[in-house]
Coordinates of C-alpha atoms in Angstrom, one line a residue:
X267 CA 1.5 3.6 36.6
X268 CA 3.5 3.9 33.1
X269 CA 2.5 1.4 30.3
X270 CA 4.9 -1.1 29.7
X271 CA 7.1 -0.9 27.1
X272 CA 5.3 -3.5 24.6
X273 CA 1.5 -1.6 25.3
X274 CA 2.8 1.3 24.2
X275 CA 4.4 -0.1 20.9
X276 CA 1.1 -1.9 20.1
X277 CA -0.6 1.3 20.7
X278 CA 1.5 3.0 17.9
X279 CA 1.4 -0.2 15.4
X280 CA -2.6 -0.3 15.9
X281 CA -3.3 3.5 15.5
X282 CA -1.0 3.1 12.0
X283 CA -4.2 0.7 11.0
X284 CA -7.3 1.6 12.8
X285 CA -8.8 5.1 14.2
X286 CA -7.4 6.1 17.8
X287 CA -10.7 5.7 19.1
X288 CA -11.2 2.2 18.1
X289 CA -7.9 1.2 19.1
X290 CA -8.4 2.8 23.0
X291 CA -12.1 0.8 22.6
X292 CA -10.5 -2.3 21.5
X293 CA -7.4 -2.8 23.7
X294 CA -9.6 -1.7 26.6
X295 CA -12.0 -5.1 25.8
X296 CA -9.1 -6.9 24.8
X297 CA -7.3 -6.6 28.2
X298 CA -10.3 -7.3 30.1
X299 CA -10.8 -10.3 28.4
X300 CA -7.4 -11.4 29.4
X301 CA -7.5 -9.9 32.8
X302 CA -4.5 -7.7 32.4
X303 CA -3.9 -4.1 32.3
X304 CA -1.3 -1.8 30.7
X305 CA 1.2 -2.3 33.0
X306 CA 1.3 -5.9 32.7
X307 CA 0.5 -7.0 29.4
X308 CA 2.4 -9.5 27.9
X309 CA 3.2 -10.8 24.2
X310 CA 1.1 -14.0 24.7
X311 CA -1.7 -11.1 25.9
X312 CA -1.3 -9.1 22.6
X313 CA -1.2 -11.7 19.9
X314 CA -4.6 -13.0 21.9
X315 CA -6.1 -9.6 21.7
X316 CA -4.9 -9.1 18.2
X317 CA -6.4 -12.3 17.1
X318 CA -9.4 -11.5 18.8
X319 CA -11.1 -8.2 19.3
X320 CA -8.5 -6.4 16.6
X321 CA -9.3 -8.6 14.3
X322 CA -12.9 -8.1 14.2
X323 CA -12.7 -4.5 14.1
X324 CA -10.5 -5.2 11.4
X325 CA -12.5 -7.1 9.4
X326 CA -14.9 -4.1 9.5
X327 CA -13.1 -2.4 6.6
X328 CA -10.8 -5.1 5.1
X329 CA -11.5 -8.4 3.3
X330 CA -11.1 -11.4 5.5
X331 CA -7.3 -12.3 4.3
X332 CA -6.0 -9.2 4.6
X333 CA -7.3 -8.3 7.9
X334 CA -5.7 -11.7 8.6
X335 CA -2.3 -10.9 7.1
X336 CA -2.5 -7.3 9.4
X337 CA -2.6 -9.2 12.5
X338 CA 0.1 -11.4 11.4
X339 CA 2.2 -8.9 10.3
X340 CA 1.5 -6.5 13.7
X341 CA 2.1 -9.4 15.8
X342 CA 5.3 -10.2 13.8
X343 CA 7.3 -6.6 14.2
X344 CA 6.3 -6.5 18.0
X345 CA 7.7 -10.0 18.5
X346 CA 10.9 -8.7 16.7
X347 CA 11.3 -5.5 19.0
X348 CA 10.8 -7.7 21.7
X349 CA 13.1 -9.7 21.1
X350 CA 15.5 -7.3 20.4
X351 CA 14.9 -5.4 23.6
X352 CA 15.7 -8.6 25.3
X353 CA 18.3 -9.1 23.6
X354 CA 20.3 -5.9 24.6
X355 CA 23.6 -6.8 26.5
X356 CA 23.2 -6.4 30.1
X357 CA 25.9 -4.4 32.6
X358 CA 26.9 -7.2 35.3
X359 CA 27.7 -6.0 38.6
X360 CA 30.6 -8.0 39.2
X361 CA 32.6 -7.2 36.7
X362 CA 33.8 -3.8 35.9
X363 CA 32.9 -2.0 32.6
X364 CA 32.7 0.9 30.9
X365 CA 30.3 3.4 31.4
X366 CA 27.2 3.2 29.0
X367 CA 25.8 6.5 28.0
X368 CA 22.3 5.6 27.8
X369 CA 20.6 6.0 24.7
X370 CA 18.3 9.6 24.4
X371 CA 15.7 9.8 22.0
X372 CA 16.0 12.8 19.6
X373 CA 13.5 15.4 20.6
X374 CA 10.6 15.7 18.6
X375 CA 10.8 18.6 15.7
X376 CA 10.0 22.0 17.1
X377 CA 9.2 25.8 15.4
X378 CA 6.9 26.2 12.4
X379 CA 7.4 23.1 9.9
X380 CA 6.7 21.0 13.3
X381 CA 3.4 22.2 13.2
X382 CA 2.8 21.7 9.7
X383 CA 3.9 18.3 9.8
X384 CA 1.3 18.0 13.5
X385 CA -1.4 19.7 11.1
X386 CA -0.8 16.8 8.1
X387 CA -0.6 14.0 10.7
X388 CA -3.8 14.7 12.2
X389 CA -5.2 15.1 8.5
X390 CA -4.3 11.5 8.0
X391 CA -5.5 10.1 11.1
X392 CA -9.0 9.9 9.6
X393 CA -7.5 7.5 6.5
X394 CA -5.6 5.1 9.1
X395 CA -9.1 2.9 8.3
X396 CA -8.1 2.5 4.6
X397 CA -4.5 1.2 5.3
X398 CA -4.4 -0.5 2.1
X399 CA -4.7 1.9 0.1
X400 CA -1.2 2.3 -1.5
X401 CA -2.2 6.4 -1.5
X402 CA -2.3 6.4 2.2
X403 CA 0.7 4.2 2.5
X404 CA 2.6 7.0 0.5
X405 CA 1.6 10.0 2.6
X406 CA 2.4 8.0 5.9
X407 CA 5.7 7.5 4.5
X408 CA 5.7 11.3 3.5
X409 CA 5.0 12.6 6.9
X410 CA 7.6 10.0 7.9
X411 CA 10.2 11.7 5.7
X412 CA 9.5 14.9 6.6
X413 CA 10.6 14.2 10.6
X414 CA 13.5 12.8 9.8
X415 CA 14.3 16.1 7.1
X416 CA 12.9 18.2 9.7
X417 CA 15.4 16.4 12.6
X418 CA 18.3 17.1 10.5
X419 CA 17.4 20.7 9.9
X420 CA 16.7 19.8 5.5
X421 CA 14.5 22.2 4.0
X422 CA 11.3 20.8 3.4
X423 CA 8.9 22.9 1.8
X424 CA 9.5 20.7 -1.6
X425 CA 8.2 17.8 0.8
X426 CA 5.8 19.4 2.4
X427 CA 3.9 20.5 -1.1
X428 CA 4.4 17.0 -2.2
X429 CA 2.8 15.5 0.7
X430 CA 0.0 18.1 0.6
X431 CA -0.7 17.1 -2.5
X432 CA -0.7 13.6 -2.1
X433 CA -3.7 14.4 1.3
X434 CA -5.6 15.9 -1.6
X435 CA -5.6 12.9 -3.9
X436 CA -6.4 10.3 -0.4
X437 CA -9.4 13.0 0.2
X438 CA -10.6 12.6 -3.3
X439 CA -10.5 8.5 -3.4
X440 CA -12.4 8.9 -0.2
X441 CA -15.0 10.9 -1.8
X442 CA -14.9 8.7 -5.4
X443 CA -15.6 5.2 -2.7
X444 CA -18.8 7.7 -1.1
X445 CA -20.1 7.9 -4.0
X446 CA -19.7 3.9 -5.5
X447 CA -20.8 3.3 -1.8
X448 CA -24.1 5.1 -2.2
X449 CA -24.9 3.2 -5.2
X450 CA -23.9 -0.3 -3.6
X451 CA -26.6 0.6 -0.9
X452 CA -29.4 1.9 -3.0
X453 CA -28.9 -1.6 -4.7
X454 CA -28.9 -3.3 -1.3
X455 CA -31.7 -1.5 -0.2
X456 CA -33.9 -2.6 -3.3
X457 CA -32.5 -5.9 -2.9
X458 CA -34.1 -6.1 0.8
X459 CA -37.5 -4.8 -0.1
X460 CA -37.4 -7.6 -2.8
X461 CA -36.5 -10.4 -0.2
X462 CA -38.6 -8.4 2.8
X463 CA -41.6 -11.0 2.4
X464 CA -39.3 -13.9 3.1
X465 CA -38.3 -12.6 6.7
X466 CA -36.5 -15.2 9.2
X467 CA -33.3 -14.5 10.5
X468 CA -31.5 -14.3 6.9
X469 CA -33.5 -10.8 5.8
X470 CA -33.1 -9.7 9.2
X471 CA -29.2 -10.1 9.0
X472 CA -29.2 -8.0 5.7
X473 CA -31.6 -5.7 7.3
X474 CA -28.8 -4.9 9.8
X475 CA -25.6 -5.0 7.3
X476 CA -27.8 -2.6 5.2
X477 CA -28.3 -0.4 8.4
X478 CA -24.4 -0.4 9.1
X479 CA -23.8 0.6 5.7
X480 CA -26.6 3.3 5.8
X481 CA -24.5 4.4 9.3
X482 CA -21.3 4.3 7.8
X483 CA -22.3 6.3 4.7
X484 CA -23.7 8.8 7.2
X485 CA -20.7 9.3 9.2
X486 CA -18.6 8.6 5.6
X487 CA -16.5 6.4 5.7
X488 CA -16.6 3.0 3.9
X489 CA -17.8 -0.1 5.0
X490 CA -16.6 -2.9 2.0
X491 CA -16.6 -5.7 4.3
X492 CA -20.6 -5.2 5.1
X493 CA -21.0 -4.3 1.6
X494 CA -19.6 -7.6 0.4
X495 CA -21.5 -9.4 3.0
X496 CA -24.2 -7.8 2.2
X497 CA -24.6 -8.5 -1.7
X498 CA -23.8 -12.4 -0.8
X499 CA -26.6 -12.5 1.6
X500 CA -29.2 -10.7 -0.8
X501 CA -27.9 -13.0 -3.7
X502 CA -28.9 -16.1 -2.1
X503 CA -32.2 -14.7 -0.8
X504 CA -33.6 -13.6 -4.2
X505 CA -32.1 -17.3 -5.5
X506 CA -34.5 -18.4 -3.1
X507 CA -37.4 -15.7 -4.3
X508 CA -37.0 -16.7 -7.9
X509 CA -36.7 -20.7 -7.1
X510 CA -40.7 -20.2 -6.0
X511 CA -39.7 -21.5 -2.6
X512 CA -41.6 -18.5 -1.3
X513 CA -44.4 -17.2 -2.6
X514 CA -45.7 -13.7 -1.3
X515 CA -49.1 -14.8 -1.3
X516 CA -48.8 -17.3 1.7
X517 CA -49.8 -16.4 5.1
X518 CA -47.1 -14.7 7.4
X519 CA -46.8 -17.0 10.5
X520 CA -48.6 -15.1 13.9
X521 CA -45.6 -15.4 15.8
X522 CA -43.0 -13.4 13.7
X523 CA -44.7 -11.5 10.7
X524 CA -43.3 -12.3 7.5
X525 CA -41.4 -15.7 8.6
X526 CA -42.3 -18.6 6.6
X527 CA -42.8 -21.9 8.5
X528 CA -39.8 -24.2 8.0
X529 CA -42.7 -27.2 6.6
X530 CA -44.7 -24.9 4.4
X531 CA -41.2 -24.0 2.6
X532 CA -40.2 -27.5 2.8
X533 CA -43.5 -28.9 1.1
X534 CA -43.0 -27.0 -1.8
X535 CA -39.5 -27.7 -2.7
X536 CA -37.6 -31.4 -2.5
X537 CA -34.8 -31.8 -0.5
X538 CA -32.0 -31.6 -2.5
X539 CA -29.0 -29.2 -2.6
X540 CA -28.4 -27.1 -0.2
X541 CA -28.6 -23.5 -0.6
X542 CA -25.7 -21.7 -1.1
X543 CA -24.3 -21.1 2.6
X544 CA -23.7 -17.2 3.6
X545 CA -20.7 -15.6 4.9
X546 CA -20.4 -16.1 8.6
X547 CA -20.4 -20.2 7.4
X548 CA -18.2 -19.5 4.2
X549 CA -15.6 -17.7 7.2
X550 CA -15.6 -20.6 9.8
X551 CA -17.8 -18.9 12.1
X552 CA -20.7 -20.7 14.0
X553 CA -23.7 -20.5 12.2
X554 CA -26.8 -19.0 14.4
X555 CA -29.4 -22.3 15.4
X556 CA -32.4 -20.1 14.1
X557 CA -30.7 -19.9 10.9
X558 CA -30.1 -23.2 10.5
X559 CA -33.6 -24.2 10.9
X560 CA -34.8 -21.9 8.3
X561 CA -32.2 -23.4 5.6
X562 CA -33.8 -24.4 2.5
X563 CA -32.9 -27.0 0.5
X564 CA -33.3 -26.0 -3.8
X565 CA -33.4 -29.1 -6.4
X566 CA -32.1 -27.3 -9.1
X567 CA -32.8 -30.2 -11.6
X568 CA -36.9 -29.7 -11.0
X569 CA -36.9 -26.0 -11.2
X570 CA -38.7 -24.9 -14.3
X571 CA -36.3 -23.7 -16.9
X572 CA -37.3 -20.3 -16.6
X573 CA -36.6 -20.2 -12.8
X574 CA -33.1 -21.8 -13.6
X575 CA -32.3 -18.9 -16.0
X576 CA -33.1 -16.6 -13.8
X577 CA -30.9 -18.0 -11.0
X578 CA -27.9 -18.5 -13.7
X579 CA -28.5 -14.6 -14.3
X580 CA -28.6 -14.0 -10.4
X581 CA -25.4 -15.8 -10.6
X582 CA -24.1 -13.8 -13.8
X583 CA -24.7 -10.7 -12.1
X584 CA -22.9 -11.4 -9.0
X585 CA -19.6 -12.7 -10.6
X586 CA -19.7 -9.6 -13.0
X587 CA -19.4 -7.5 -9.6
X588 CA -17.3 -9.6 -8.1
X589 CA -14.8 -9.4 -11.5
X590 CA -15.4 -5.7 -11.1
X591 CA -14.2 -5.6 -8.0
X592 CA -11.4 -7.4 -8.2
X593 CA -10.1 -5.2 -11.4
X594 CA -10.5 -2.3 -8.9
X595 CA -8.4 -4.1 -6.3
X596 CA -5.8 -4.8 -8.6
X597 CA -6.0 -1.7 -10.8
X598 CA -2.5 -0.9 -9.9
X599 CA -0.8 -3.9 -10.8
X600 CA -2.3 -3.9 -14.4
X601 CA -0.6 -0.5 -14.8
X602 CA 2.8 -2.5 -14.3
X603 CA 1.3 -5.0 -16.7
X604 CA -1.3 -4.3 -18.9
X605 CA -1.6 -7.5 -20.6
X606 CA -3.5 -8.9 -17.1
X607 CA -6.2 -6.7 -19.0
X608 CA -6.5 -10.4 -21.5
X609 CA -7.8 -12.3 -19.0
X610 CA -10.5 -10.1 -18.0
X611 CA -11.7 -10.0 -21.2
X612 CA -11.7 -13.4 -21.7
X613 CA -13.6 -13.3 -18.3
X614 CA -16.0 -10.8 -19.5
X615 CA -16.7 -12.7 -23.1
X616 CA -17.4 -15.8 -20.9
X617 CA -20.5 -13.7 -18.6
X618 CA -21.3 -11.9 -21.6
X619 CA -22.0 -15.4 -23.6
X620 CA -23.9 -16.3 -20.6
X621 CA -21.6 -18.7 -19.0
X622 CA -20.4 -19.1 -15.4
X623 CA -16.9 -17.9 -14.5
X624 CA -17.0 -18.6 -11.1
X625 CA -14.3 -21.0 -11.0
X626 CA -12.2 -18.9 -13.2
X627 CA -12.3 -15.8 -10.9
X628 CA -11.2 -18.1 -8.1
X629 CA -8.3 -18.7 -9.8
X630 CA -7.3 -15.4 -11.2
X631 CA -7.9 -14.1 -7.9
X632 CA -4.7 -16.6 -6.7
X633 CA -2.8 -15.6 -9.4
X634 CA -3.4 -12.1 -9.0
X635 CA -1.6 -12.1 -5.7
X636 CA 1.1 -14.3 -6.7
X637 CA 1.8 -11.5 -9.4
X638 CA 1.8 -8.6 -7.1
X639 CA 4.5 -10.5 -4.6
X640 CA 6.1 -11.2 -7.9
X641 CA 6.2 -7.8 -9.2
X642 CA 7.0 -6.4 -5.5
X643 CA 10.2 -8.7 -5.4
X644 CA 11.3 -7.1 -8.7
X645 CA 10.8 -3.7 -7.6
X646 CA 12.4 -3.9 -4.7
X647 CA 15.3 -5.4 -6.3
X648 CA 15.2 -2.5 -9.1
X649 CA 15.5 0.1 -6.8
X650 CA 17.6 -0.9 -4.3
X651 CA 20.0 -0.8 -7.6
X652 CA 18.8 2.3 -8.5
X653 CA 19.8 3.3 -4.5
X654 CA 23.3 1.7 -5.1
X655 CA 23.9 3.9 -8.2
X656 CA 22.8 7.0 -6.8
X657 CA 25.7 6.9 -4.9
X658 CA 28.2 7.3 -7.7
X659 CA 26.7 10.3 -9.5
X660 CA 28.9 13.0 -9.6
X661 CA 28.7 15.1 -6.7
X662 CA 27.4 18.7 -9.0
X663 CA 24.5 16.3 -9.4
X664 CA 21.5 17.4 -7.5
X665 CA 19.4 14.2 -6.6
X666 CA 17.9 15.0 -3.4
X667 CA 14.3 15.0 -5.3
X668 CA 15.6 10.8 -6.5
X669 CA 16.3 10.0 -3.2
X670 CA 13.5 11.3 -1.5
X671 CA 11.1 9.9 -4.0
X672 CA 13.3 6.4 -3.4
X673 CA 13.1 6.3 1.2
X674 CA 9.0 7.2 0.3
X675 CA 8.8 4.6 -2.6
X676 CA 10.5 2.1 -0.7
X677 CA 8.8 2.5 2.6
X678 CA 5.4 2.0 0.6
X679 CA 6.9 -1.0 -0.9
X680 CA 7.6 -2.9 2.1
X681 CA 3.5 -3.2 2.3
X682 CA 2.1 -3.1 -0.9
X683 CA 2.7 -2.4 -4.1
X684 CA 3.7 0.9 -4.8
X685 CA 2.1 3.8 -7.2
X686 CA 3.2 3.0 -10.9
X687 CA 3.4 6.8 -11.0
X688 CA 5.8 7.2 -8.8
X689 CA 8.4 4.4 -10.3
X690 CA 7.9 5.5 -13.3
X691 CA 8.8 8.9 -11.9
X692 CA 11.9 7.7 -9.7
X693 CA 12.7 5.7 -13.3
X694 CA 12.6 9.6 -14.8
X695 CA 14.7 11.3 -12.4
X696 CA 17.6 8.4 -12.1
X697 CA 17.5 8.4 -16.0
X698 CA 17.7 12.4 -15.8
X699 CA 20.2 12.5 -12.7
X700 CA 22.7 10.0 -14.6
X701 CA 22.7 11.8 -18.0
X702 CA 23.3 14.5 -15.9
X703 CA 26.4 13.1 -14.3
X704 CA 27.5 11.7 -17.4
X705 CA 27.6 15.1 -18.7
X706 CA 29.6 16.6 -16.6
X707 CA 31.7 14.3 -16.3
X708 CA 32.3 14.0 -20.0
X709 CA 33.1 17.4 -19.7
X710 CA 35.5 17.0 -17.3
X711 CA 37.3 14.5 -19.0
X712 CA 37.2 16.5 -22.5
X713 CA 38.8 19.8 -20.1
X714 CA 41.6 17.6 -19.0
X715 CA 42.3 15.9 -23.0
X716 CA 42.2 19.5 -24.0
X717 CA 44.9 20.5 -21.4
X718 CA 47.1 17.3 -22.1
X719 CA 46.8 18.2 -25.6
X720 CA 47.5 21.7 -25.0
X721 CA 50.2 20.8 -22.9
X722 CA 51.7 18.2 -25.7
X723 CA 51.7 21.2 -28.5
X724 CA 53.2 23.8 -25.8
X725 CA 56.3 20.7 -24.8
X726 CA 56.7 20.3 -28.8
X727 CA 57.1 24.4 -29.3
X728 CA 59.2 24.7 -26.6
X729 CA 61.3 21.6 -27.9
X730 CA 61.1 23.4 -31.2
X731 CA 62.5 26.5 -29.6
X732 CA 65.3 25.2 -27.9
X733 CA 66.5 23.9 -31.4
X734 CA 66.3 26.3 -33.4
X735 CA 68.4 28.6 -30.7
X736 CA 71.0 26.4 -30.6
X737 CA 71.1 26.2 -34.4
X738 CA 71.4 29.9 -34.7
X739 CA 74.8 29.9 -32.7
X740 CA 74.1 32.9 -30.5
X741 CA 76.9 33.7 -27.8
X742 CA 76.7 30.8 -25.1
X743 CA 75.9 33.5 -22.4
X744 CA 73.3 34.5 -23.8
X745 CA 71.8 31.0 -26.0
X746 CA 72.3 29.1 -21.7
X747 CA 70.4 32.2 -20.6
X748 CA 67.8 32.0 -23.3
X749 CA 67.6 28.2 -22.9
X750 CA 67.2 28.1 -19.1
X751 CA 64.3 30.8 -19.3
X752 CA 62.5 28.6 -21.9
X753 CA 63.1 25.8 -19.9
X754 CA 61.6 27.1 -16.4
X755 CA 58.8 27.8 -18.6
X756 CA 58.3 24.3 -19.8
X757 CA 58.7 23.2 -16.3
X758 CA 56.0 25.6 -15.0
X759 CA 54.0 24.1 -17.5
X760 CA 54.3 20.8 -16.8
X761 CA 53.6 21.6 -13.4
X762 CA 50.0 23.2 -14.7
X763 CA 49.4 19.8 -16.8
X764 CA 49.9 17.2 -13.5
X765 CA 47.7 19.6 -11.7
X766 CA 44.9 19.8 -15.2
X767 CA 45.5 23.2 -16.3
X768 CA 46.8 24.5 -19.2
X769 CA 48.9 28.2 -18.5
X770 CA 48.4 30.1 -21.9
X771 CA 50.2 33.0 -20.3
X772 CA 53.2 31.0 -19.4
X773 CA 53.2 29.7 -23.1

């Protein structure tokens, strides 16, 4: 049987943020574990599955908020075409109506650029993962823009080499995060060798987040979620290495090699303050039993003060990654406004004089999005005024390039915020695109004050004519002759100024 209407829009609103693959995978669980099929799914059904099995693959390749705000928004545009579909005004039987002619879908795009636009489509499916990234935001909105040119039979080949370009640049970020990934999981690697001799079920969580990483490396794509996971987990494990609550010198226990016996740790170290607690417990999610039982507690007031150095540095060097991180993140905003760039510095001064800024990154995180929904409200209020004065350029005025950088710039914008390139570009053309329509029509209002004034000096010769012929006294035949011809020619000049030309020859 045919999907129902809402699978197959949750199909297409999925496979905008997640692989194909993945997608069939996860709806296929998802259903089961609401006992429905495609034929029957209903809303209730999608925002469970969305908040379940979605989400998890979701939070794969996205920080935990944003996979989060994802779901929410999904489950918000599918609740809106739902409700519009029900809605729709209904034909009764009773009463007599008019015929509806029921509503056909345009055909899809056919002939050569229709394959193009296939080929760049299914060069983009591989980049549905990185969703966020306002460079694959763009080139979905390109290929978008392209079917509707291609539907109403535009040339495209301008947007085709733009959008062809703009693949390029979403390839070569892809290959820029490889590389940065590589290095994150040479220094993970090191980091569980260090922590190996500790063992328990914290080094053997890294071990596995380390082996996803080393997976997705191999099959390249990016795995930032187990990356960040990944360094919080090793973190508190060498806090623990360099707090002497393990020494590498005691016995492994018989039963699992390299585990550490809850009561030797315990002897060692007071009970105290608890260790810092990892992710899964910093996410809301239940923390493992045999975890719990190999929690250590640090005093950090009886550490040596060499060991408490050396956890301060620990900490140092995680909230300099974590500030590095978050300039990356937000690299695009500080384009828009560079003097963000102060408080990172201050930032920086504060890890580089050895002093903890964890507190501080917390809050510049917050205010970091509150700025980007800040600075997204103002652009979307700039160009929906540069939209409205597109409209009255003069129509010589070429603009198609303004307003198909505008339907691209916007349809990034209702996600994210948008490449400062390409405002600042849209900026260039409207500021080009009006000069230009000032210009011409300056010029058209300088051709029409050069015809009223021709027009002015032609009435005042003609006016000049007719008096000095009637001062020279000539026979009245031939003066009322004279005059009339003069005058038809004043009047067919008159005629030439209402319409805005000037008639030399009729002068």
């Amino acid at each position: 049987m045919q999907p129902n209407r809402l699978f197959q829009a949750t199909v297409k609103e999925l496979e905008g943020v997640l692989p194909p693959r993945v997608v069939s995978r996860a709806l296929q669980e998802g259903l089961g574990q609401v006992d429905r099929d495609p034929t029957t799914v209903a809303l209730s059904d999608v925002d469970e599955i969305l908040k379940g099995v979605v989400f998890r693959h979701l939070q794969a390749t996205n920080p935990v908020d944003q996979a989060r705000s994802i779901v929410a928004s999904l489950m918000e545009r599918l609740r809106s075409a739902e409700s519009e579909a029900e809605a729709a005004p209904v034909t009764v039987a009773a009463v007599p109506a008019e015929p509806v002619t029921p509503v056909v879908e345009p055909p899809e795009p056919s002939g050569p650029d229709a394959e193009r636009l296939d080929a760049l489509r299914e060069a983009l499916r591989p980049f549905n993962l990185y969703f966020d990234w306002p460079e694959v935001r763009k080139l979905r909105a390109q290929a978008q823009a392209i079917h509707q040119e291609i539907g109403a039979g535009v040339d495209v080949e301008a947007s085709f080499g733009e959008a062809e370009a703009q693949l390029r640049l979403v390839v070569q970020k892809l290959e820029d995060q490889l590389v940065l990934q590589a290095r994150d999981l040479a220094d993970l690697e090191e980091a569980l060798e260090a922590v190996q001799p500790l063992g328990g079920p914290r080094v053997r969580r890294l071990e596995a987040l380390v082996g996803q990483v080393r997976l997705a490396q191999a099959e390249r794509t990016l795995a930032d979620a187990e990356i960040e996971r990944g360094r919080k987990l090793a973190r508190d494990l060498r806090k623990l290495m360099e707090s002497n609550v393990f020494s590498a010198d005691d016995p492994p226990e018989t039963a699992i090699p390299g585990r550490r016996r809850r009561s030797d740790i315990a002897a060692r170290v007071p009970p105290a303050v608890d260790a810092p607690a990892d992710d899964r417990a910093a996410e809301g999610a239940e923390q493992d039993p045999a975890e719990a039982d190999d929690e250590v507690r640090i005093a950090p007031e009886r550490l040596s003060p060499e060991i408490t150095e050396r956890l301060l540095q620990l900490d140092l060097d995680a909230e300099g990654k974590e500030l590095d991180a978050l300039l990356q993140e937000h690299d695009e905003l500080l384009r828009y406004l560079p003097v963000i760039h102060e408080q990172f510095a201050a930032l920086r001064a504060g890890l580089a004089a050895h002093i903890s800024v964890s507190d501080d990154l917390g809050a510049l995180r917050t205010a970091l999005a509150e700025t980007v929904s800040g600075q997204r409200s103002h652009l979307e209020h700039e160009l929906d005024a540069v939209a409205r004065d597109v409209a009255t350029l003069h129509g010589d005025v070429d603009a198609v390039a303004l307003e198909r950088a505008l339907r691209v710039t916007r349809d990034v914008l209702v996600d994210g915020l948008p490449s400062y390139a390409d405002v600042s570009a849209i900026r260039d053309l409207h500021r080009s695109a009006r000069e230009r329509s000032e210009e011409v029509m300056r010029h058209e209002a300088d051709t029409r004050s050069r015809a009223a004034a021709q027009v002015a000096a032609q009435t005042e010769l003609l006016e000049r004519l007719d008096a000095a012929l009637s001062r020279r006294g000539y026979g009245a035949e031939g003066s009322a002759a004279l005059r009339q011809e003069l005058r038809e020619a004043r009047d067919e000049l008159a005629a030439a100024v209402a319409a805005g030309v000037a008639d030399t020859d009729a002068l």
